[in-house]
Coordinates of C-alpha atoms and ligand atoms in Angstrom, one line a residue:
M495 CA 22.0 -4.4 15.8
G496 CA 18.6 -4.8 13.6
K497 CA 18.8 -6.9 10.5
L498 CA 17.7 -4.3 7.8
I499 CA 14.5 -5.7 5.9
D500 CA 15.6 -4.7 2.0
G501 CA 12.2 -3.5 0.7
K502 CA 13.9 -3.0 -2.7
E503 CA 15.4 -6.4 -3.2
I504 CA 12.0 -8.3 -1.5
S505 CA 9.7 -6.2 -4.2
A506 CA 12.2 -7.0 -7.0
K507 CA 11.0 -11.1 -6.5
V508 CA 7.4 -9.6 -5.6
K509 CA 8.1 -7.9 -9.6
A510 CA 10.0 -10.7 -11.5
Q511 CA 7.3 -13.2 -10.3
A512 CA 4.5 -10.4 -11.7
A513 CA 6.3 -10.5 -14.7
K514 CA 6.4 -13.9 -15.4
E515 CA 2.8 -13.7 -14.8
A516 CA 2.3 -11.6 -17.6
E517 CA 4.1 -13.4 -19.5
E518 CA 2.2 -16.5 -19.4
L519 CA -1.0 -14.4 -20.1
K520 CA 0.6 -12.8 -22.7
K521 CA 0.9 -16.3 -24.2
Q522 CA -2.7 -16.7 -23.8
G523 CA -3.6 -13.2 -25.7
I524 CA -4.3 -11.5 -22.6
C525 CA -2.1 -8.4 -21.7
P526 CA -2.7 -7.4 -18.0
G527 CA -3.3 -3.1 -18.5
L528 CA -3.5 -0.7 -15.5
A529 CA -4.9 3.0 -15.8
V530 CA -3.5 5.8 -13.7
V531 CA -5.4 8.6 -12.9
I532 CA -4.1 11.4 -11.7
V533 CA -5.8 15.0 -11.3
G534 CA -4.1 18.3 -10.6
D535 CA -0.1 19.2 -10.2
D536 CA 0.8 17.7 -7.0
P537 CA 4.6 17.2 -7.2
A538 CA 4.6 14.1 -4.9
S539 CA 1.3 12.6 -7.0
R540 CA 3.5 13.1 -10.5
I541 CA 6.7 10.9 -8.6
Y542 CA 4.4 8.1 -7.2
V543 CA 2.7 8.0 -10.9
N544 CA 5.7 8.3 -13.0
N545 CA 7.3 5.3 -10.6
K546 CA 4.2 2.9 -11.3
K547 CA 4.3 3.5 -15.1
K548 CA 7.7 2.8 -15.0
A549 CA 7.2 -0.6 -12.8
C550 CA 4.4 -1.4 -15.3
E551 CA 6.9 -1.3 -18.2
A552 CA 9.4 -3.3 -16.2
V553 CA 6.6 -6.1 -15.0
G554 CA 5.3 -6.0 -19.0
V555 CA 2.0 -4.2 -17.8
Y556 CA 0.1 -2.3 -20.3
S557 CA -0.4 1.0 -18.7
E558 CA -2.6 4.2 -19.6
E559 CA -2.3 7.8 -17.8
Y560 CA -5.0 10.0 -17.7
A561 CA -3.6 13.6 -16.1
L562 CA -6.7 15.8 -15.8
G563 CA -6.3 19.6 -14.8
K564 CA -6.7 20.7 -11.6
E565 CA -9.9 22.1 -12.5
T566 CA -11.5 18.8 -13.3
S567 CA -14.9 18.3 -12.3
Q568 CA -16.4 15.6 -10.3
E569 CA -19.0 14.6 -13.4
E570 CA -15.7 14.4 -15.8
L571 CA -13.5 12.6 -13.5
L572 CA -17.0 9.9 -12.5
T573 CA -17.1 10.0 -16.4
L574 CA -13.9 8.8 -17.1
I575 CA -14.1 6.2 -14.4
D576 CA -17.1 4.8 -16.0
K577 CA -15.4 4.5 -19.3
L578 CA -12.5 2.6 -17.7
N579 CA -14.5 0.6 -15.9
H580 CA -16.2 -0.6 -19.6
K581 CA -12.7 -0.6 -21.1
K582 CA -11.7 -4.2 -22.4
D583 CA -8.1 -3.4 -22.2
I584 CA -7.6 -2.0 -18.9
H585 CA -8.4 -4.5 -15.9
G586 CA -7.1 -1.8 -13.2
I587 CA -7.7 1.3 -12.2
L588 CA -5.5 3.3 -9.9
V589 CA -6.7 7.3 -8.9
Q590 CA -3.7 9.1 -7.2
S591 CA -4.4 10.7 -4.4
P592 CA -4.8 12.9 -2.9
L593 CA -7.6 15.0 -5.3
P594 CA -7.5 18.5 -5.5
K595 CA -10.0 20.1 -3.0
G596 CA -13.8 20.4 -4.2
L597 CA -13.2 16.5 -5.6
D598 CA -15.1 13.9 -3.6
E599 CA -12.2 11.2 -3.3
S600 CA -14.3 8.5 -1.6
A601 CA -17.2 9.0 -4.3
V602 CA -14.8 8.3 -7.0
V603 CA -13.0 5.0 -5.5
E604 CA -17.0 3.8 -4.7
A605 CA -17.7 4.8 -8.9
I606 CA -14.5 2.2 -9.9
D607 CA -15.8 -1.5 -10.6
P608 CA -14.6 -3.0 -7.6
K609 CA -13.0 -6.1 -10.1
K610 CA -11.0 -3.2 -11.2
D611 CA -10.5 -1.4 -7.7
V612 CA -6.4 -2.9 -7.5
D613 CA -5.9 -0.3 -4.6
A614 CA -8.4 -2.5 -2.5
F615 CA -10.1 0.8 -1.6
H616 CA -13.7 0.4 -2.7
A617 CA -16.1 -0.5 0.1
Y618 CA -16.9 -3.9 -1.4
N619 CA -13.5 -5.1 -1.6
V620 CA -13.0 -3.4 2.6
G621 CA -15.6 -5.7 3.1
K622 CA -14.0 -8.6 1.6
I623 CA -11.0 -8.2 3.3
M624 CA -12.4 -7.8 6.9
I625 CA -14.5 -11.0 6.0
G626 CA -11.4 -12.7 5.0
D627 CA -12.5 -13.7 1.6
Y628 CA -10.4 -11.5 -0.7
K629 CA -8.8 -11.4 -4.0
F630 CA -7.1 -7.8 -3.8
L631 CA -5.2 -6.6 -0.6
P632 CA -4.3 -2.7 -0.4
C633 CA -1.0 -2.4 -1.6
T634 CA 1.2 -1.0 1.2
P635 CA -0.3 -3.6 4.0
A636 CA 0.2 -6.2 1.6
G637 CA 3.3 -5.6 1.4
V638 CA 4.2 -5.2 4.9
I639 CA 2.9 -8.7 5.5
E640 CA 5.7 -9.7 2.6
L641 CA 8.1 -7.8 4.5
I642 CA 7.7 -9.3 7.9
H643 CA 7.5 -12.9 6.2
S644 CA 10.6 -12.3 4.8
T645 CA 12.3 -12.2 8.2
G646 CA 11.2 -15.3 9.3
V647 CA 9.2 -14.3 12.2
E648 CA 6.2 -15.9 12.6
I649 CA 2.5 -13.3 13.0
E650 CA 1.2 -16.4 14.6
G651 CA 0.7 -15.5 18.4
K652 CA 2.8 -12.1 18.3
N653 CA 1.6 -9.1 19.8
C654 CA 1.2 -6.8 16.7
V655 CA 0.8 -3.1 17.9
V656 CA -0.3 -0.8 14.5
I657 CA 0.2 3.1 14.9
G658 CA -2.3 4.6 12.9
R659 CA -5.7 4.1 11.9
S660 CA -6.5 5.1 8.3
N661 CA -8.3 3.3 5.8
I662 CA -5.8 3.2 3.5
V663 CA -2.9 1.6 6.1
G664 CA -3.7 1.5 9.6
K665 CA -7.2 -0.4 9.7
P666 CA -6.5 -2.7 6.5
M667 CA -3.2 -3.5 8.2
A668 CA -4.6 -4.5 11.6
M669 CA -6.8 -6.6 9.3
L670 CA -4.2 -8.5 7.8
L671 CA -1.9 -9.1 10.9
L672 CA -5.3 -10.3 12.8
H673 CA -5.7 -12.4 9.4
Q674 CA -2.3 -14.3 10.3
N675 CA -3.5 -14.9 14.1
G676 CA -1.4 -11.9 15.1
T677 CA -2.4 -10.4 18.8
V678 CA -3.2 -7.3 17.0
T679 CA -3.8 -3.7 18.7
I680 CA -4.6 -0.2 16.7
C681 CA -2.9 3.1 18.4
H682 CA -4.0 6.2 17.2
S683 CA -4.5 9.9 18.1
R684 CA -6.3 9.8 21.3
T685 CA -4.4 6.2 22.3
K686 CA -3.3 6.6 26.3
G687 CA 0.4 4.9 27.4
L688 CA 1.0 4.8 23.5
A689 CA 5.1 4.5 24.5
E690 CA 3.9 1.1 26.9
I691 CA 1.7 -0.2 24.3
C692 CA 4.2 -0.4 21.8
K693 CA 6.7 -1.4 23.9
R694 CA 4.5 -4.3 24.4
A695 CA 5.3 -5.2 20.4
D696 CA 6.7 -8.1 19.1
I697 CA 5.8 -6.7 15.6
L698 CA 5.4 -2.7 15.4
V699 CA 4.1 -0.9 12.8
S700 CA 4.3 2.6 12.4
A701 CA 1.9 4.5 10.2
V702 CA 1.5 8.3 11.6
G703 CA 3.6 10.5 9.0
R704 CA 5.4 12.2 11.5
A705 CA 8.9 12.0 11.5
H706 CA 10.8 10.7 14.5
F707 CA 7.8 9.8 16.4
V708 CA 9.1 6.2 17.7
T709 CA 11.8 6.5 19.5
A710 CA 13.8 3.9 21.2
D711 CA 11.8 3.9 24.3
M712 CA 9.0 2.7 22.8
V713 CA 10.5 -0.6 21.3
K714 CA 10.8 -4.3 22.7
E715 CA 14.5 -5.8 22.6
G716 CA 13.9 -7.7 19.2
A717 CA 10.9 -6.8 17.8
V718 CA 10.1 -6.0 14.1
V719 CA 9.8 -2.6 13.6
I720 CA 8.2 -1.6 10.2
D721 CA 8.2 1.8 9.2
V722 CA 5.5 3.0 6.9
G723 CA 5.7 6.7 7.3
M724 CA 7.4 9.3 4.7
N725 CA 8.2 12.5 5.9
R726 CA 10.8 14.8 5.3
D727 CA 12.9 15.7 8.3
E728 CA 14.4 19.3 9.3
N729 CA 16.5 19.1 6.5
G730 CA 14.0 18.2 3.9
K731 CA 15.5 14.7 3.5
L732 CA 13.0 11.6 3.3
C733 CA 12.5 10.0 6.2
G734 CA 10.4 7.4 8.3
D735 CA 8.1 8.2 11.7
V736 CA 11.3 6.2 13.3
D737 CA 13.9 6.9 14.8
F738 CA 16.1 4.8 12.8
A739 CA 19.7 5.3 14.4
A740 CA 18.2 4.7 18.2
V741 CA 15.7 2.2 17.0
E742 CA 17.8 0.0 14.7
P743 CA 19.8 -1.5 17.7
I744 CA 17.5 -2.6 19.7
A745 CA 15.4 -4.3 16.5
S746 CA 15.7 -7.5 15.9
H747 CA 15.2 -6.5 11.9
I748 CA 14.2 -2.8 10.7
T749 CA 12.6 -1.4 7.4
P750 CA 14.9 1.5 6.4
V751 CA 13.4 5.2 4.4
P752 CA 13.6 4.9 1.5
G753 CA 14.1 1.4 0.6
G754 CA 11.8 -0.4 2.7
V755 CA 7.8 -0.3 2.3
G756 CA 7.8 1.8 -0.2
P757 CA 9.0 -0.2 -3.1
M758 CA 6.9 -2.9 -2.0
T759 CA 3.4 -0.9 -2.4
I760 CA 4.3 -0.2 -6.3
A761 CA 5.0 -4.3 -6.6
M762 CA 2.1 -5.4 -4.9
L763 CA 0.0 -3.0 -7.1
M764 CA 1.7 -4.6 -10.3
K765 CA 0.4 -8.3 -8.3
N766 CA -2.8 -6.6 -7.8
T767 CA -2.9 -5.9 -11.7
I768 CA -2.1 -9.4 -12.8
S769 CA -4.6 -10.9 -10.4
A770 CA -7.5 -8.3 -12.3
A771 CA -6.6 -9.3 -15.7
K772 CA -7.0 -13.1 -14.4
L773 CA -10.0 -13.0 -12.3
Q774 CA -11.6 -10.8 -15.6
N775 CA -10.6 -13.8 -17.6
G776 CA -11.7 -16.5 -15.5
I777 CA -8.4 -17.3 -14.8
A778 CA -8.2 -18.8 -11.1
L779 CA -5.8 -17.4 -8.8
Ligands
LIG1283 P1 -3.0 9.6 8.1 O1 -4.4 8.9 7.0 O2 -2.7 10.9 8.5 O3 -3.4 8.7 9.1 C1 -2.2 9.1 10.3 C2 -2.8 8.0 11.6 O4 -1.8 8.7 12.8 C3 -3.7 8.3 11.9 O5 -5.4 7.3 12.6 C4 -3.4 9.4 13.7 O6 -4.6 9.3 14.2 C5 -2.5 8.7 13.7 N1 -1.8 9.9 14.8 C6 -1.4 10.9 14.3 N2 -1.1 11.2 15.3 C7 -0.7 10.8 16.3 C8 0.0 10.8 17.7 N3 0.5 11.5 18.4 N4 -0.3 9.5 18.4 C9 -0.8 7.7 17.7 N5 -0.9 8.2 16.2 C10 -1.4 9.5 15.8 O7 -2.2 8.8 7.2 P2 -1.8 7.4 6.2 O8 -2.3 8.0 4.8 O9 -2.2 6.5 7.4 O10 -0.2 7.5 6.5 C11 0.5 7.3 7.2 C12 2.1 7.6 6.9 O11 2.6 6.8 5.7 C13 2.4 9.0 5.7 O12 3.8 9.3 6.4 C14 2.5 8.4 4.5 O13 2.9 9.2 4.1 C15 2.9 7.3 4.8 N6 2.2 5.9 3.6 C16 3.0 5.5 3.2 C17 3.1 4.7 1.6 C18 4.0 3.6 1.0 O14 4.1 3.2 0.4 N7 5.3 3.7 1.9 C19 1.8 4.4 1.7 C20 0.7 4.8 2.5 C21 1.1 6.0 3.2 P3 -6.2 9.7 14.4 O15 -6.7 8.5 13.6 O16 -6.9 9.6 15.7 O17 -5.7 11.2 14.1

């Protein structure tokens, strides 16, 4: 029986530590601040933004929301980013993805001052992560590393398989596992023999975005299984990529969806915002 990795509990610890650090910063006259930009009326984005605002309140991070209409032009959005880059009480800027069609998301990310790029999506920060000399880690992969650490299973020397190679999850995930001395394989839609590759994984991370994608025959006995996927099943219920009922008896540790990776992403955003506030005030991390 796989031991459940409780993302809610672990994220609460990360947020508690962030709250403590926010308190200490306030004693020095620094209030960590996060600007959250949302464009359009995507309902899922609205939920994510609300959850991020709630986390800010809980941790003691000052937050500002900029909700722009879906007709917002690229120029207007870039003007706002420029304003936030120069705003002294804002240490982190997050632009909620996806942006409405017609807006160039990568140009927007590149316009964010890398020091305020708490998502760590800017090419500068991506490059720093590649080199292994980073201040911010992308929230979801960093949260996954925390979840793996919580199991007590060492990453070093383990066969780690990441399914998915997106810039926001799969690629940085693989890089972070590599930094922890895992032996990493990245799989994607053109991978041949996916099931056999996954079956060799001591640590399997799925970031595909398809319900019931990871089946029992793809999982090694005793593997740590981390499910990043956020999907809706045939009944409209939130679920991950992993066929949980079938995989859970095989895995040594497994994340549920919801309650696994999701809460960690927000907790790591709080951690990054505190780090950004420290760095912008010349305080070492
Ligand atoms: P994405 O950009 O759509 O990437 C999906 C990846 O899966 C791609 O690299 C794709 O390969 C690969 N893939 C698709 N079909 C495959 C197949 N049949 N076999 C092997 N690989 C396949 O998605 P994403 O942004 O990385 O997100 C992935 C999932 O994580 C989504 O469900 C998303 O909602 C969720 N997510 C959750 C959180 C959280 O906080 N919990 C955060 C971010 C994302 P190709 O590159 O070859 O197309």
